[in-house]
mmCIF file of C-alpha atoms in Angstrom:
data_model
loop_
_atom_site.group_PDB
_atom_site.id
_atom_site.type_symbol
_atom_site.label_atom_id
_atom_site.label_comp_id
_atom_site.label_asym_id
_atom_site.label_seq_id
_atom_site.Cartn_x
_atom_site.Cartn_y
_atom_site.Cartn_z
ATOM 1 C CA GLY A 21 -227.074 109.988 -87.907
ATOM 2 C CA GLU A 22 -231.160 109.991 -90.322
ATOM 3 C CA ASN A 23 -232.468 113.207 -91.547
ATOM 4 C CA VAL A 24 -236.113 112.750 -92.663
ATOM 5 C CA GLU A 25 -237.386 116.479 -93.920
ATOM 6 C CA GLN A 26 -241.156 116.616 -95.032
ATOM 7 C CA HIS A 27 -242.690 119.116 -97.254
ATOM 8 C CA PRO A 28 -245.566 120.437 -97.967
ATOM 9 C CA SER A 29 -246.321 121.713 -94.068
ATOM 10 C CA THR A 30 -249.949 122.413 -94.242
ATOM 11 C CA LEU A 31 -251.613 121.253 -97.600
ATOM 12 C CA SER A 32 -255.638 122.548 -98.327
ATOM 13 C CA VAL A 33 -257.367 120.303 -100.994
ATOM 14 C CA GLN A 34 -261.294 120.212 -101.952
ATOM 15 C CA GLU A 35 -263.167 116.856 -101.110
ATOM 16 C CA GLY A 36 -262.005 114.566 -103.375
ATOM 17 C CA ASP A 37 -259.060 115.694 -105.119
ATOM 18 C CA SER A 38 -256.434 114.252 -104.556
ATOM 19 C CA ALA A 39 -252.745 115.884 -102.061
ATOM 20 C CA VAL A 40 -249.530 114.832 -102.288
ATOM 21 C CA ILE A 41 -246.631 114.433 -98.707
ATOM 22 C CA LYS A 42 -242.992 114.391 -100.054
ATOM 23 C CA CYS A 43 -240.100 113.402 -97.587
ATOM 24 C CA THR A 44 -237.268 113.466 -98.577
ATOM 25 C CA TYR A 45 -234.377 110.759 -96.165
ATOM 26 C CA SER A 46 -230.174 110.586 -96.288
ATOM 27 C CA ASP A 47 -229.154 107.553 -94.581
ATOM 28 C CA SER A 48 -228.935 105.163 -97.158
ATOM 29 C CA ALA A 49 -229.524 102.116 -94.682
ATOM 30 C CA SER A 50 -232.699 103.491 -93.071
ATOM 31 C CA ASN A 51 -234.555 100.206 -94.965
ATOM 32 C CA TYR A 52 -237.768 101.013 -93.146
ATOM 33 C CA PHE A 53 -240.869 104.353 -93.433
ATOM 34 C CA PRO A 54 -244.006 104.216 -91.867
ATOM 35 C CA TRP A 55 -246.313 106.895 -92.121
ATOM 36 C CA TYR A 56 -248.335 108.184 -88.736
ATOM 37 C CA LYS A 57 -251.735 110.403 -89.150
ATOM 38 C CA GLN A 58 -252.113 112.190 -86.040
ATOM 39 C CA GLU A 59 -255.746 114.204 -84.915
ATOM 40 C CA LEU A 60 -255.435 117.124 -83.019
ATOM 41 C CA GLY A 61 -255.409 115.753 -79.232
ATOM 42 C CA LYS A 62 -255.615 112.151 -80.303
ATOM 43 C CA ARG A 63 -251.705 109.759 -79.619
ATOM 44 C CA PRO A 64 -250.544 109.339 -83.437
ATOM 45 C CA GLN A 65 -251.770 105.696 -85.579
ATOM 46 C CA LEU A 66 -249.605 104.121 -88.454
ATOM 47 C CA ILE A 67 -251.700 104.822 -91.396
ATOM 48 C CA ILE A 68 -249.860 102.267 -94.057
ATOM 49 C CA ASP A 69 -245.876 101.706 -95.058
ATOM 50 C CA ILE A 70 -243.298 100.568 -96.299
ATOM 51 C CA ARG A 71 -240.153 98.776 -96.451
ATOM 52 C CA SER A 72 -236.929 99.626 -98.574
ATOM 53 C CA ASN A 73 -237.079 95.870 -101.104
ATOM 54 C CA VAL A 74 -240.661 97.411 -102.226
ATOM 55 C CA GLY A 75 -241.703 100.112 -104.681
ATOM 56 C CA GLU A 76 -245.252 101.168 -103.939
ATOM 57 C CA LYS A 77 -247.105 100.161 -102.204
ATOM 58 C CA LYS A 78 -251.667 99.791 -102.204
ATOM 59 C CA ASP A 79 -254.650 100.141 -99.495
ATOM 60 C CA GLN A 80 -257.623 101.256 -101.213
ATOM 61 C CA ARG A 81 -257.380 105.505 -101.750
ATOM 62 C CA ILE A 82 -253.795 105.278 -99.658
ATOM 63 C CA ALA A 83 -251.081 105.384 -101.405
ATOM 64 C CA VAL A 84 -247.098 105.346 -100.603
ATOM 65 C CA THR A 85 -243.489 105.895 -103.580
ATOM 66 C CA LEU A 86 -240.085 105.008 -102.171
ATOM 67 C CA ASN A 87 -237.178 106.052 -104.469
ATOM 68 C CA LYS A 88 -234.665 103.712 -102.981
ATOM 69 C CA THR A 89 -231.903 106.516 -104.867
ATOM 70 C CA ALA A 90 -233.729 109.652 -105.295
ATOM 71 C CA LYS A 91 -233.721 109.154 -101.562
ATOM 72 C CA HIS A 92 -237.950 110.384 -101.136
ATOM 73 C CA PHE A 93 -240.777 109.070 -100.683
ATOM 74 C CA SER A 94 -244.479 110.086 -101.333
ATOM 75 C CA LEU A 95 -247.499 109.952 -99.151
ATOM 76 C CA HIS A 96 -250.891 109.843 -102.078
ATOM 77 C CA ILE A 97 -254.465 109.616 -100.368
ATOM 78 C CA THR A 98 -257.330 109.920 -103.093
ATOM 79 C CA GLU A 99 -260.358 111.269 -103.083
ATOM 80 C CA THR A 100 -260.226 113.029 -99.767
ATOM 81 C CA GLN A 101 -262.663 113.541 -97.193
ATOM 82 C CA PRO A 102 -263.725 115.757 -94.458
ATOM 83 C CA GLU A 103 -262.208 113.849 -92.357
ATOM 84 C CA ASP A 104 -259.122 112.469 -93.364
ATOM 85 C CA SER A 105 -257.961 116.343 -91.851
ATOM 86 C CA ALA A 106 -255.728 115.313 -89.893
ATOM 87 C CA VAL A 107 -251.898 115.176 -88.808
ATOM 88 C CA TYR A 108 -249.686 113.562 -91.221
ATOM 89 C CA PHE A 109 -245.784 112.465 -90.201
ATOM 90 C CA CYS A 110 -243.150 110.359 -91.929
ATOM 91 C CA ALA A 111 -240.912 108.014 -90.178
ATOM 92 C CA ALA A 112 -237.694 106.618 -91.849
ATOM 93 C CA ARG A 113 -236.126 103.813 -89.106
ATOM 94 C CA SER A 114 -232.641 102.948 -89.267
ATOM 95 C CA ALA A 115 -229.762 100.466 -89.550
ATOM 96 C CA GLY A 116 -230.421 101.019 -86.314
ATOM 97 C CA ASN A 117 -233.405 101.308 -84.927
ATOM 98 C CA GLN A 118 -234.854 104.460 -84.393
ATOM 99 C CA PHE A 119 -237.022 106.624 -86.128
ATOM 100 C CA TYR A 120 -236.449 109.127 -87.518
ATOM 101 C CA PHE A 121 -239.730 111.971 -88.275
ATOM 102 C CA GLY A 122 -239.939 114.408 -90.318
ATOM 103 C CA THR A 123 -242.148 118.361 -88.849
ATOM 104 C CA GLY A 124 -245.424 116.981 -90.457
ATOM 105 C CA THR A 125 -248.067 117.865 -92.737
ATOM 106 C CA SER A 126 -251.646 119.735 -91.119
ATOM 107 C CA LEU A 127 -253.015 118.433 -94.014
ATOM 108 C CA THR A 128 -257.835 120.037 -94.434
ATOM 109 C CA VAL A 129 -259.881 118.509 -96.886
ATOM 110 C CA ILE A 130 -262.498 121.500 -97.588
ATOM 111 C CA PRO A 131 -265.944 119.932 -97.506
ATOM 112 C CA GLY B 18 -256.364 93.776 -74.261
ATOM 113 C CA ALA B 19 -255.914 97.373 -73.409
ATOM 114 C CA GLY B 20 -253.570 100.040 -75.454
ATOM 115 C CA VAL B 21 -249.995 101.349 -74.598
ATOM 116 C CA SER B 22 -251.223 103.096 -71.648
ATOM 117 C CA GLN B 23 -248.630 106.424 -69.703
ATOM 118 C CA SER B 24 -249.263 108.579 -66.434
ATOM 119 C CA PRO B 25 -250.165 111.069 -65.206
ATOM 120 C CA SER B 26 -251.164 112.611 -68.469
ATOM 121 C CA ASN B 27 -250.555 116.159 -67.388
ATOM 122 C CA LYS B 28 -247.561 116.728 -65.342
ATOM 123 C CA VAL B 29 -246.943 120.338 -64.314
ATOM 124 C CA THR B 30 -243.501 121.603 -62.840
ATOM 125 C CA GLU B 31 -241.389 123.861 -61.499
ATOM 126 C CA LYS B 32 -238.064 125.146 -63.282
ATOM 127 C CA GLY B 33 -235.459 122.591 -61.743
ATOM 128 C CA LYS B 34 -237.353 119.493 -60.223
ATOM 129 C CA ASP B 35 -236.747 116.717 -61.707
ATOM 130 C CA VAL B 36 -240.277 114.298 -63.119
ATOM 131 C CA GLU B 37 -240.462 111.188 -64.170
ATOM 132 C CA LEU B 38 -242.815 109.858 -66.372
ATOM 133 C CA ARG B 39 -244.247 105.973 -66.393
ATOM 134 C CA CYS B 40 -245.196 105.036 -69.569
ATOM 135 C CA ASP B 41 -247.254 100.582 -70.082
ATOM 136 C CA PRO B 42 -245.960 99.327 -73.260
ATOM 137 C CA ILE B 43 -249.007 96.368 -74.822
ATOM 138 C CA SER B 44 -249.057 93.185 -73.721
ATOM 139 C CA GLY B 45 -245.385 90.487 -75.272
ATOM 140 C CA HIS B 46 -244.369 94.152 -76.961
ATOM 141 C CA THR B 47 -240.924 93.342 -76.294
ATOM 142 C CA ALA B 48 -239.804 96.789 -78.105
ATOM 143 C CA LEU B 49 -240.516 99.949 -76.186
ATOM 144 C CA TYR B 50 -239.563 103.709 -77.739
ATOM 145 C CA TRP B 51 -239.545 107.243 -76.702
ATOM 146 C CA TYR B 52 -240.368 110.190 -77.982
ATOM 147 C CA ARG B 53 -240.633 114.836 -77.544
ATOM 148 C CA GLN B 54 -243.008 116.043 -79.316
ATOM 149 C CA SER B 55 -242.758 119.695 -78.827
ATOM 150 C CA LEU B 56 -245.594 122.179 -80.865
ATOM 151 C CA GLY B 57 -245.891 121.614 -83.450
ATOM 152 C CA GLN B 58 -243.527 119.580 -83.871
ATOM 153 C CA GLY B 59 -243.113 116.542 -84.859
ATOM 154 C CA LEU B 60 -241.835 113.417 -82.865
ATOM 155 C CA GLU B 61 -237.820 113.417 -81.799
ATOM 156 C CA PHE B 62 -236.539 110.466 -80.584
ATOM 157 C CA LEU B 63 -235.269 109.809 -77.551
ATOM 158 C CA ILE B 64 -234.380 106.471 -77.089
ATOM 159 C CA TYR B 65 -235.821 102.952 -77.319
ATOM 160 C CA PHE B 66 -235.596 99.393 -75.262
ATOM 161 C CA GLN B 67 -236.148 95.737 -76.776
ATOM 162 C CA GLY B 68 -236.140 94.133 -73.799
ATOM 163 C CA ASN B 69 -234.885 95.636 -71.043
ATOM 164 C CA SER B 70 -231.514 96.595 -72.999
ATOM 165 C CA ALA B 71 -231.021 100.658 -74.947
ATOM 166 C CA PRO B 72 -229.503 100.322 -77.267
ATOM 167 C CA ASP B 73 -228.084 103.594 -78.329
ATOM 168 C CA LYS B 74 -229.333 106.606 -75.771
ATOM 169 C CA SER B 75 -227.106 109.074 -78.262
ATOM 170 C CA GLY B 76 -231.074 111.063 -79.031
ATOM 171 C CA LEU B 77 -231.569 111.913 -76.095
ATOM 172 C CA PRO B 78 -231.298 115.487 -75.221
ATOM 173 C CA SER B 79 -228.737 115.812 -72.499
ATOM 174 C CA ASP B 80 -227.376 113.934 -69.052
ATOM 175 C CA ARG B 81 -230.224 115.414 -67.529
ATOM 176 C CA PHE B 82 -232.632 112.726 -68.953
ATOM 177 C CA SER B 83 -232.229 108.993 -68.609
ATOM 178 C CA ALA B 84 -234.529 106.296 -69.369
ATOM 179 C CA GLU B 85 -235.162 102.682 -67.647
ATOM 180 C CA ARG B 86 -236.991 99.243 -68.372
ATOM 181 C CA THR B 87 -237.115 96.447 -66.123
ATOM 182 C CA GLY B 88 -239.366 93.647 -66.019
ATOM 183 C CA GLY B 89 -238.871 93.971 -70.145
ATOM 184 C CA SER B 90 -242.371 95.577 -69.391
ATOM 185 C CA VAL B 91 -242.749 99.055 -67.630
ATOM 186 C CA SER B 92 -240.586 101.684 -68.815
ATOM 187 C CA THR B 93 -239.931 105.408 -67.207
ATOM 188 C CA LEU B 94 -238.253 108.016 -68.656
ATOM 189 C CA THR B 95 -236.878 110.697 -65.800
ATOM 190 C CA ILE B 96 -236.239 114.305 -66.066
ATOM 191 C CA GLN B 97 -233.776 115.976 -63.714
ATOM 192 C CA ARG B 98 -233.174 119.323 -62.940
ATOM 193 C CA THR B 99 -236.350 120.372 -65.250
ATOM 194 C CA GLN B 100 -236.152 123.839 -68.070
ATOM 195 C CA GLN B 101 -238.276 125.463 -69.308
ATOM 196 C CA GLU B 102 -237.495 124.261 -73.245
ATOM 197 C CA ASP B 103 -238.461 120.259 -71.496
ATOM 198 C CA SER B 104 -241.754 120.970 -71.270
ATOM 199 C CA ALA B 105 -242.742 119.217 -74.865
ATOM 200 C CA VAL B 106 -246.224 116.378 -74.778
ATOM 201 C CA TYR B 107 -243.415 112.787 -74.337
ATOM 202 C CA LEU B 108 -244.932 109.553 -76.316
ATOM 203 C CA CYS B 109 -244.676 106.543 -75.757
ATOM 204 C CA ALA B 110 -244.483 104.029 -78.151
ATOM 205 C CA SER B 111 -244.205 100.481 -78.013
ATOM 206 C CA SER B 112 -244.540 97.317 -81.322
ATOM 207 C CA PHE B 113 -243.190 93.336 -81.023
ATOM 208 C CA GLU B 114 -240.070 93.625 -81.878
ATOM 209 C CA THR B 115 -237.681 96.448 -83.505
ATOM 210 C CA LYS B 116 -235.840 94.977 -86.182
ATOM 211 C CA SER B 117 -238.599 93.481 -87.737
ATOM 212 C CA TYR B 118 -241.351 95.225 -89.598
ATOM 213 C CA ASN B 119 -244.623 95.965 -86.689
ATOM 214 C CA GLU B 120 -246.534 98.962 -85.629
ATOM 215 C CA GLN B 121 -245.554 100.585 -83.782
ATOM 216 C CA PHE B 122 -248.820 101.951 -80.917
ATOM 217 C CA PHE B 123 -247.603 104.843 -79.353
ATOM 218 C CA GLY B 124 -249.162 105.912 -76.036
ATOM 219 C CA PRO B 125 -251.325 108.754 -75.257
ATOM 220 C CA GLY B 126 -248.801 110.891 -74.371
ATOM 221 C CA THR B 127 -247.807 113.266 -70.644
ATOM 222 C CA ARG B 128 -248.534 116.150 -71.190
ATOM 223 C CA LEU B 129 -245.296 118.178 -69.427
ATOM 224 C CA THR B 130 -245.159 121.868 -68.357
ATOM 225 C CA VAL B 131 -241.613 123.664 -66.823
ATOM 226 C CA LEU B 132 -242.237 126.812 -65.511
#
């Protein structure tokens, strides 16, 4: 089955700096890679996603890149703000339509 | 419209008891997913439904876990003879369908504590 690894587990950045979170996956047949933000005590919410036929996608301060050959994808947050502080999860959807999640990155943006 | 709802929001049970967790997806969403999130961990995929059908049940942790969905809407996740390691937040999500790139919307979760 699919195995998704996520790094780092914790990340602290100064407000205004960039944050990068990286994930790798094992199943080359995985075809869809969403990223979720989960604030304390709240449900996960989709912030950006990328399909396997796309190398990069950007939405304002958030971007995701995908390297299918290396089987890794990354989340980039620029100009970080305190409200970006949360746990971020990457996920990969397998060919069988199951979603496999990384173990999460706890991001703290220091004002 | 209303989002995904789950009930109960919290459940405390004794080891060995059976529990039933309920998920009400967004109206019109044909795909429904169950996940388990242990403290400080990621989301563990349990099972998904496309309509009333669950094509792959291999994600369920043991044969004590079962899930069903009737009428293409409400789903229940049943855990029999609960164990302490079953303690976690159980999240449900729904989307329009499984095979396209539709966003999953998550419910608030059910926090299960097995004493």
